[in-house]
CSV table of C-alpha atoms in Angstrom, one decimal:
chain,number,residue,atom,x,y,z
A,1,UNK,CA,278.5,-155.5,166.6
A,2,UNK,CA,274.9,-156.2,168.0
A,3,UNK,CA,276.3,-155.2,171.5
A,4,UNK,CA,277.4,-151.8,170.3
A,5,UNK,CA,274.1,-151.2,168.6
A,6,UNK,CA,272.4,-152.1,171.8
A,7,UNK,CA,274.5,-149.5,173.6
A,8,UNK,CA,273.7,-147.1,170.9
A,9,UNK,CA,270.0,-147.7,171.3
A,10,UNK,CA,270.2,-147.3,175.1
A,11,UNK,CA,272.0,-144.0,174.7
A,12,UNK,CA,269.4,-142.7,172.2
A,13,UNK,CA,266.5,-143.9,174.5
A,14,UNK,CA,268.2,-142.0,177.4
A,15,UNK,CA,268.5,-138.9,175.3
A,16,UNK,CA,264.9,-139.1,174.2
A,17,UNK,CA,263.8,-139.4,177.9
A,18,UNK,CA,265.9,-136.3,178.9
A,19,UNK,CA,264.3,-134.4,176.1
A,20,UNK,CA,260.8,-135.3,177.5
A,21,UNK,CA,262.0,-134.1,180.8
A,22,UNK,CA,263.2,-130.7,179.4
A,23,UNK,CA,259.9,-130.3,177.6
A,24,UNK,CA,258.0,-131.2,180.8
A,25,UNK,CA,260.1,-128.6,182.8
A,26,UNK,CA,259.4,-125.9,180.1
A,27,UNK,CA,255.7,-126.7,180.3
A,28,UNK,CA,255.8,-126.2,184.0
A,29,UNK,CA,257.5,-122.8,183.6
A,30,UNK,CA,254.7,-121.7,181.2
A,31,UNK,CA,252.0,-123.0,183.6
A,32,UNK,CA,253.6,-121.0,186.5
A,33,UNK,CA,253.5,-117.8,184.5
A,34,UNK,CA,249.9,-118.5,183.6
A,35,UNK,CA,248.8,-119.3,187.2
A,36,UNK,CA,250.1,-116.0,188.7
A,37,UNK,CA,247.6,-114.6,191.2
A,38,UNK,CA,245.1,-111.9,189.8
A,39,UNK,CA,245.4,-108.5,191.2
A,40,UNK,CA,242.2,-107.0,192.6
A,41,UNK,CA,241.6,-103.2,192.0
A,42,UNK,CA,239.0,-100.8,193.2
A,43,UNK,CA,237.0,-98.6,190.9
A,44,UNK,CA,237.9,-95.5,192.9
A,45,UNK,CA,239.8,-94.7,196.1
A,46,UNK,CA,237.7,-91.7,197.3
A,47,UNK,CA,234.1,-91.5,198.0
A,48,UNK,CA,231.7,-88.7,199.3
A,49,UNK,CA,228.2,-89.7,200.4
A,50,UNK,CA,225.3,-88.3,202.4
A,51,UNK,CA,224.3,-89.8,205.7
A,52,UNK,CA,222.0,-92.7,205.1
A,53,UNK,CA,223.6,-93.6,201.7
A,54,UNK,CA,225.8,-96.6,200.9
A,55,UNK,CA,229.4,-96.4,200.0
A,56,UNK,CA,229.6,-98.9,197.1
A,57,UNK,CA,233.2,-100.1,196.5
A,58,UNK,CA,233.5,-102.0,193.3
A,59,UNK,CA,236.3,-104.7,193.4
A,60,UNK,CA,237.6,-106.1,190.1
A,61,UNK,CA,240.0,-109.0,189.7
A,62,UNK,CA,242.4,-108.7,186.8
A,63,UNK,CA,241.1,-112.1,185.6
A,64,UNK,CA,238.5,-114.5,186.9
A,65,UNK,CA,239.5,-117.6,188.8
A,66,UNK,CA,237.4,-120.7,189.8
A,67,UNK,CA,238.0,-120.1,193.5
A,68,UNK,CA,236.7,-117.5,195.9
A,69,UNK,CA,238.8,-114.5,196.8
A,70,UNK,CA,238.8,-113.4,200.5
A,71,UNK,CA,239.4,-109.7,201.2
A,72,UNK,CA,239.9,-108.0,204.6
A,73,UNK,CA,238.5,-104.6,205.4
A,74,UNK,CA,240.5,-102.9,208.0
A,75,UNK,CA,239.5,-99.5,209.5
A,76,UNK,CA,242.5,-97.2,209.7
A,77,UNK,CA,243.1,-94.7,212.6
A,78,UNK,CA,242.7,-91.0,212.2
A,79,UNK,CA,239.1,-90.6,210.9
A,80,UNK,CA,236.4,-88.6,212.6
A,81,UNK,CA,233.5,-91.0,211.9
A,82,UNK,CA,232.8,-93.7,214.4
A,83,UNK,CA,232.1,-97.3,213.4
A,84,UNK,CA,228.6,-98.5,214.4
A,85,UNK,CA,227.5,-94.9,215.1
A,86,UNK,CA,228.1,-93.3,211.7
A,87,UNK,CA,228.8,-96.4,209.5
A,88,UNK,CA,229.2,-100.1,209.7
A,89,UNK,CA,231.5,-102.6,207.9
A,90,UNK,CA,230.0,-105.7,206.2
A,91,UNK,CA,231.5,-109.2,206.5
A,92,UNK,CA,232.7,-111.6,209.1
A,93,UNK,CA,234.8,-110.1,212.0
A,94,UNK,CA,238.5,-111.2,211.9
A,95,UNK,CA,241.7,-110.1,213.4
A,96,UNK,CA,244.4,-110.9,215.8
A,97,UNK,CA,242.9,-114.2,217.0
A,98,UNK,CA,243.1,-115.4,213.4
A,99,UNK,CA,246.7,-114.3,213.0
A,100,UNK,CA,245.7,-111.6,210.5
A,101,UNK,CA,247.0,-108.6,212.3
A,102,UNK,CA,244.7,-105.7,213.2
A,103,UNK,CA,240.9,-106.4,213.6
A,104,UNK,CA,238.8,-106.1,210.5
A,105,UNK,CA,236.0,-107.8,208.5
A,106,UNK,CA,236.2,-110.3,205.7
A,107,UNK,CA,234.2,-110.3,202.6
A,108,UNK,CA,234.4,-112.8,199.8
A,109,UNK,CA,234.4,-112.4,196.1
A,110,UNK,CA,232.7,-115.4,194.7
A,111,UNK,CA,234.5,-117.9,192.3
A,112,UNK,CA,234.5,-116.9,188.6
A,113,UNK,CA,233.1,-113.3,189.5
A,114,UNK,CA,234.4,-110.6,187.2
A,115,UNK,CA,233.6,-108.0,189.8
A,116,UNK,CA,232.1,-107.6,193.3
A,117,UNK,CA,230.6,-104.7,195.1
A,118,UNK,CA,231.2,-104.1,198.9
A,119,UNK,CA,228.4,-102.0,200.3
A,120,UNK,CA,229.1,-99.9,203.4
A,121,UNK,CA,225.9,-98.4,205.0
A,122,UNK,CA,226.1,-95.0,206.6
A,123,UNK,CA,223.8,-93.8,209.4
A,124,UNK,CA,221.6,-90.7,209.2
A,125,UNK,CA,221.4,-89.4,212.8
A,126,UNK,CA,220.1,-86.5,214.7
A,127,UNK,CA,223.5,-84.8,215.4
A,128,UNK,CA,224.6,-81.7,213.6
A,129,UNK,CA,227.9,-82.9,212.2
A,130,UNK,CA,230.6,-81.4,210.1
A,131,UNK,CA,231.8,-83.7,207.3
A,132,UNK,CA,232.9,-87.0,208.9
A,133,UNK,CA,235.7,-89.1,207.4
A,134,UNK,CA,237.1,-92.7,207.7
A,135,UNK,CA,239.5,-94.7,205.7
A,136,UNK,CA,239.8,-98.5,205.2
A,137,UNK,CA,242.5,-100.7,203.9
A,138,UNK,CA,241.6,-103.7,201.7
A,139,UNK,CA,244.1,-106.6,201.8
A,140,UNK,CA,244.2,-110.4,201.3
A,141,UNK,CA,243.2,-112.8,204.1
A,142,UNK,CA,243.3,-116.6,204.5
A,143,UNK,CA,243.3,-118.1,201.0
A,144,UNK,CA,245.5,-115.5,199.4
A,145,UNK,CA,244.0,-116.3,196.0
A,146,UNK,CA,244.6,-112.7,194.7
A,147,UNK,CA,246.8,-109.8,195.4
A,148,UNK,CA,245.1,-106.7,196.8
A,149,UNK,CA,246.4,-103.7,198.9
A,150,UNK,CA,244.2,-100.7,198.5
A,151,UNK,CA,243.2,-97.8,200.8
A,152,UNK,CA,239.8,-96.2,200.3
A,153,UNK,CA,238.8,-92.8,201.8
A,154,UNK,CA,235.3,-91.9,202.6
A,155,UNK,CA,233.6,-88.6,203.5
A,156,UNK,CA,230.2,-88.5,205.1
A,157,UNK,CA,228.1,-85.3,204.7
A,158,UNK,CA,225.5,-84.2,207.2
A,159,UNK,CA,222.0,-84.6,206.3
A,160,UNK,CA,218.9,-82.8,207.7
A,161,UNK,CA,216.1,-85.3,208.3
A,162,UNK,CA,212.8,-84.9,206.4
A,163,UNK,CA,210.8,-85.1,209.7
A,164,UNK,CA,210.2,-83.3,212.9
A,165,UNK,CA,210.3,-85.3,216.2
A,166,UNK,CA,208.3,-84.0,219.2
A,167,UNK,CA,208.6,-85.5,222.6
A,168,UNK,CA,205.8,-84.3,224.9
A,169,UNK,CA,206.0,-84.8,228.7
A,170,UNK,CA,203.8,-83.7,231.7
A,171,UNK,CA,205.1,-85.6,234.7
A,172,UNK,CA,204.6,-84.0,238.1
A,173,UNK,CA,204.6,-85.1,241.7
A,174,UNK,CA,201.8,-84.3,244.1
A,175,UNK,CA,201.2,-85.2,247.7
A,176,UNK,CA,198.1,-86.9,249.2
A,177,UNK,CA,197.5,-88.7,252.5
A,178,UNK,CA,201.1,-88.2,253.5
A,179,UNK,CA,202.3,-89.9,250.4
A,180,UNK,CA,204.0,-88.5,247.2
A,181,UNK,CA,202.8,-89.6,243.8
A,182,UNK,CA,203.9,-89.1,240.2
A,183,UNK,CA,201.3,-88.4,237.5
A,184,UNK,CA,203.2,-90.7,235.0
A,185,UNK,CA,203.5,-93.6,237.6
A,186,UNK,CA,199.8,-93.3,238.4
A,187,UNK,CA,199.1,-93.4,234.6
A,188,UNK,CA,197.7,-89.8,234.2
A,189,UNK,CA,197.1,-90.2,230.5
A,190,UNK,CA,197.3,-87.3,228.0
A,191,UNK,CA,196.6,-88.2,224.3
A,192,UNK,CA,198.5,-86.0,221.8
A,193,UNK,CA,196.4,-85.0,219.0
A,194,UNK,CA,196.9,-83.1,215.7
A,195,UNK,CA,194.4,-80.7,214.1
A,196,UNK,CA,194.4,-79.0,210.7
A,197,UNK,CA,194.5,-75.3,211.8
A,198,UNK,CA,192.5,-74.3,208.8
A,199,UNK,CA,189.5,-76.5,209.4
A,200,UNK,CA,190.0,-77.6,213.0
A,201,UNK,CA,189.5,-81.2,211.9
A,202,UNK,CA,191.6,-83.9,213.4
A,203,UNK,CA,194.6,-84.9,211.3
A,204,UNK,CA,196.2,-88.2,211.4
A,205,UNK,CA,196.4,-90.3,214.5
A,206,UNK,CA,198.7,-88.1,216.7
A,207,UNK,CA,200.3,-90.1,219.6
A,208,UNK,CA,197.8,-92.0,221.7
A,209,UNK,CA,199.9,-94.9,223.2
A,210,UNK,CA,199.3,-94.3,226.9
A,211,UNK,CA,203.0,-93.6,227.4
A,212,UNK,CA,204.4,-90.8,229.4
A,213,UNK,CA,206.0,-89.0,227.7
A,214,UNK,CA,204.3,-89.4,224.3
A,215,UNK,CA,206.3,-89.2,221.0
A,216,UNK,CA,205.0,-87.6,217.9
A,217,UNK,CA,206.8,-88.0,214.6
A,218,UNK,CA,205.9,-85.7,211.7
A,219,UNK,CA,207.4,-86.7,208.4
A,220,UNK,CA,207.1,-84.3,205.5
A,221,UNK,CA,205.7,-87.2,203.4
A,222,UNK,CA,202.7,-87.3,205.6
A,223,UNK,CA,202.3,-83.6,206.5
A,224,UNK,CA,201.7,-81.4,203.4
A,225,UNK,CA,202.1,-77.7,203.5
A,226,UNK,CA,199.8,-76.1,206.0
A,227,UNK,CA,199.5,-75.3,209.6
A,228,UNK,CA,198.8,-77.8,212.4
A,229,UNK,CA,197.7,-77.6,216.0
A,230,UNK,CA,199.2,-79.9,218.5
A,231,UNK,CA,196.9,-80.5,221.4
A,232,UNK,CA,196.7,-82.5,224.5
A,233,UNK,CA,193.5,-84.4,225.3
A,234,UNK,CA,193.1,-85.6,228.9
A,235,UNK,CA,192.0,-89.2,228.6
A,236,UNK,CA,192.5,-90.5,232.1
A,237,UNK,CA,192.6,-88.1,235.0
A,238,UNK,CA,193.1,-91.0,237.5
A,239,UNK,CA,190.5,-89.4,239.8
A,240,UNK,CA,192.7,-86.5,240.6
A,241,UNK,CA,189.9,-83.8,240.6
A,242,UNK,CA,188.0,-85.7,243.3
A,243,UNK,CA,190.8,-85.6,245.8
A,244,UNK,CA,190.1,-82.1,246.8
A,245,UNK,CA,193.7,-80.9,246.5
A,246,UNK,CA,194.7,-77.4,246.0
A,247,UNK,CA,194.6,-76.8,242.3
A,248,UNK,CA,197.9,-77.0,240.5
A,249,UNK,CA,198.9,-76.5,236.9
A,250,UNK,CA,200.0,-79.4,234.7
A,251,UNK,CA,202.0,-77.8,231.9
A,252,UNK,CA,203.1,-79.9,228.9
A,253,UNK,CA,206.7,-79.6,227.8
A,254,UNK,CA,207.7,-80.1,224.1
A,255,UNK,CA,211.2,-81.2,223.1
A,256,UNK,CA,211.4,-80.6,219.4
A,257,UNK,CA,214.2,-81.9,217.0
A,258,UNK,CA,214.7,-82.1,213.4
A,259,UNK,CA,217.7,-84.5,213.0
A,260,UNK,CA,220.7,-82.8,211.5
A,261,UNK,CA,219.4,-79.3,211.8
A,262,UNK,CA,221.4,-76.7,213.7
A,263,UNK,CA,218.4,-74.4,214.1
A,264,UNK,CA,215.4,-76.6,214.8
A,265,UNK,CA,216.2,-78.1,218.2
A,266,UNK,CA,215.0,-77.0,221.6
A,267,UNK,CA,212.3,-77.1,224.3
A,268,UNK,CA,209.1,-75.3,225.1
A,269,UNK,CA,206.8,-75.5,228.1
A,270,UNK,CA,203.2,-74.3,228.2
A,271,UNK,CA,202.7,-71.1,230.3
A,272,UNK,CA,199.0,-70.5,229.5
A,273,UNK,CA,195.9,-72.6,228.7
A,274,UNK,CA,197.4,-75.7,230.4
A,275,UNK,CA,195.5,-78.5,232.1
A,276,UNK,CA,195.2,-78.5,235.9
A,277,UNK,CA,194.6,-81.0,238.6
A,278,UNK,CA,190.9,-80.1,238.4
A,279,UNK,CA,190.7,-80.9,234.6
A,280,UNK,CA,188.3,-83.7,233.7
A,281,UNK,CA,189.4,-86.8,231.8
A,282,UNK,CA,187.3,-88.8,229.3
A,283,UNK,CA,184.3,-90.2,231.2
A,284,UNK,CA,184.8,-93.5,229.5
A,285,UNK,CA,188.4,-94.0,230.6
A,286,UNK,CA,190.2,-96.2,231.1
A,287,UNK,CA,188.0,-98.7,229.3
A,288,UNK,CA,186.4,-96.7,226.6
A,289,UNK,CA,186.2,-93.2,225.1
A,290,UNK,CA,183.4,-90.7,224.9
A,291,UNK,CA,185.3,-87.7,223.7
A,292,UNK,CA,184.4,-85.5,226.5
A,293,UNK,CA,187.8,-85.0,228.2
A,294,UNK,CA,189.4,-81.6,228.5
A,295,UNK,CA,191.7,-80.3,225.7
A,296,UNK,CA,194.6,-78.0,225.7
A,297,UNK,CA,196.5,-76.4,222.8
A,298,UNK,CA,200.4,-77.0,223.1
A,299,UNK,CA,202.1,-75.5,220.0
A,300,UNK,CA,201.5,-75.0,216.4
A,301,UNK,CA,203.7,-76.4,213.6
A,302,UNK,CA,203.8,-74.9,210.2
A,303,UNK,CA,205.0,-76.8,207.2
A,304,UNK,CA,206.0,-74.9,204.0
A,305,UNK,CA,208.3,-76.0,201.3
A,306,UNK,CA,210.1,-78.6,203.4
A,307,UNK,CA,210.6,-76.2,206.3
A,308,UNK,CA,209.1,-76.7,209.7
A,309,UNK,CA,208.2,-73.8,211.9
A,310,UNK,CA,207.1,-74.2,215.5
A,311,UNK,CA,204.8,-71.5,216.8
A,312,UNK,CA,203.7,-70.4,220.2
A,313,UNK,CA,201.0,-67.9,219.2
A,314,UNK,CA,200.0,-65.1,221.5
A,315,UNK,CA,196.3,-66.1,221.1
A,316,UNK,CA,195.2,-69.2,222.9
A,317,UNK,CA,192.9,-71.1,220.6
A,318,UNK,CA,191.9,-73.8,223.1
A,319,UNK,CA,191.8,-73.9,226.9
A,320,UNK,CA,190.0,-76.7,228.7
A,321,UNK,CA,186.7,-77.3,226.8
A,322,UNK,CA,186.6,-73.9,225.2
A,323,UNK,CA,187.8,-75.2,221.7
A,324,UNK,CA,184.3,-76.4,220.9
A,325,UNK,CA,184.8,-77.0,217.2
A,326,UNK,CA,187.9,-79.2,217.8
A,327,UNK,CA,186.2,-81.0,220.5
A,328,UNK,CA,183.0,-81.7,218.4
A,329,UNK,CA,185.2,-82.9,215.5
A,330,UNK,CA,187.1,-85.2,217.8
A,331,UNK,CA,184.3,-86.7,220.0
A,332,UNK,CA,183.1,-89.1,217.3
A,333,UNK,CA,186.6,-90.3,216.4
A,334,UNK,CA,187.5,-90.8,220.1
A,335,UNK,CA,184.4,-92.7,220.8
A,336,UNK,CA,184.7,-94.9,217.7
A,337,UNK,CA,188.4,-95.6,218.4
A,338,UNK,CA,187.7,-97.1,221.8
A,339,UNK,CA,184.8,-99.1,220.7
A,340,UNK,CA,186.7,-101.1,218.2
């Protein structure tokens, strides 16, 4: 009788263990359902931005997890915008070498983050563009901690820059003693100055770097409505007047550009009032400045309500040293500048 009871107890114990096993198995099934990977969604799948703005793509996991989520950004073919020229993609470069298909960039959503913003910078350039487009696919990468498969389309609109760029050049070759020389190679130095046309007082610092050509940038934020005279001041004549050469003209050419504008881009070369090989430079050059060099007016620039207008007036306001008011206003500034 005791032997039968023992068998009964053994059977009951085995049944109890099998019950625990079933419960454990059921628990695992519940955990499996609970641990399904979150799905990452995007706030919107189409964006339109101006050049220079960011495309801000908001990624939102369906639930937070205590592990990072890696996302691949893949540029799709067919767009008109060019990566690195018109926009750039953030993150770490990845692709075929890592066994992840087409090349792309990896960004990481931090652990426990409820959302994450991918910022794609766009470039404001000088080109006059129609709307440019690109598309990117967002997918999972190495850790596959979430499910994501989204395509985002972006349109970049052309923007006109709030500045005018002037490139001023005067290089010319001449012969002396059987040799050919270049004005720029010999450091024939013309400073580019800006004057307020209403007062003839110097305005700003112009472009006085010693470079040939010089580059003058005129942002609207620094040039209020008004009219400005762009002039060339001969700082270093490199001894050219003393060589006894037949006199020749040294015109200044202006290449002007307002980035993104279809109407304000071109070139202009002086035809009157220009410097010549006999023009005198600053007597203090190249080691100082006395403000007594020759001056020539190149162009005028008018600013009104955010619009630049470049003018070549029929009346020459300055030729050589004839612009006495501008020279007088400028002498003190030039002398002080080179004594610092």
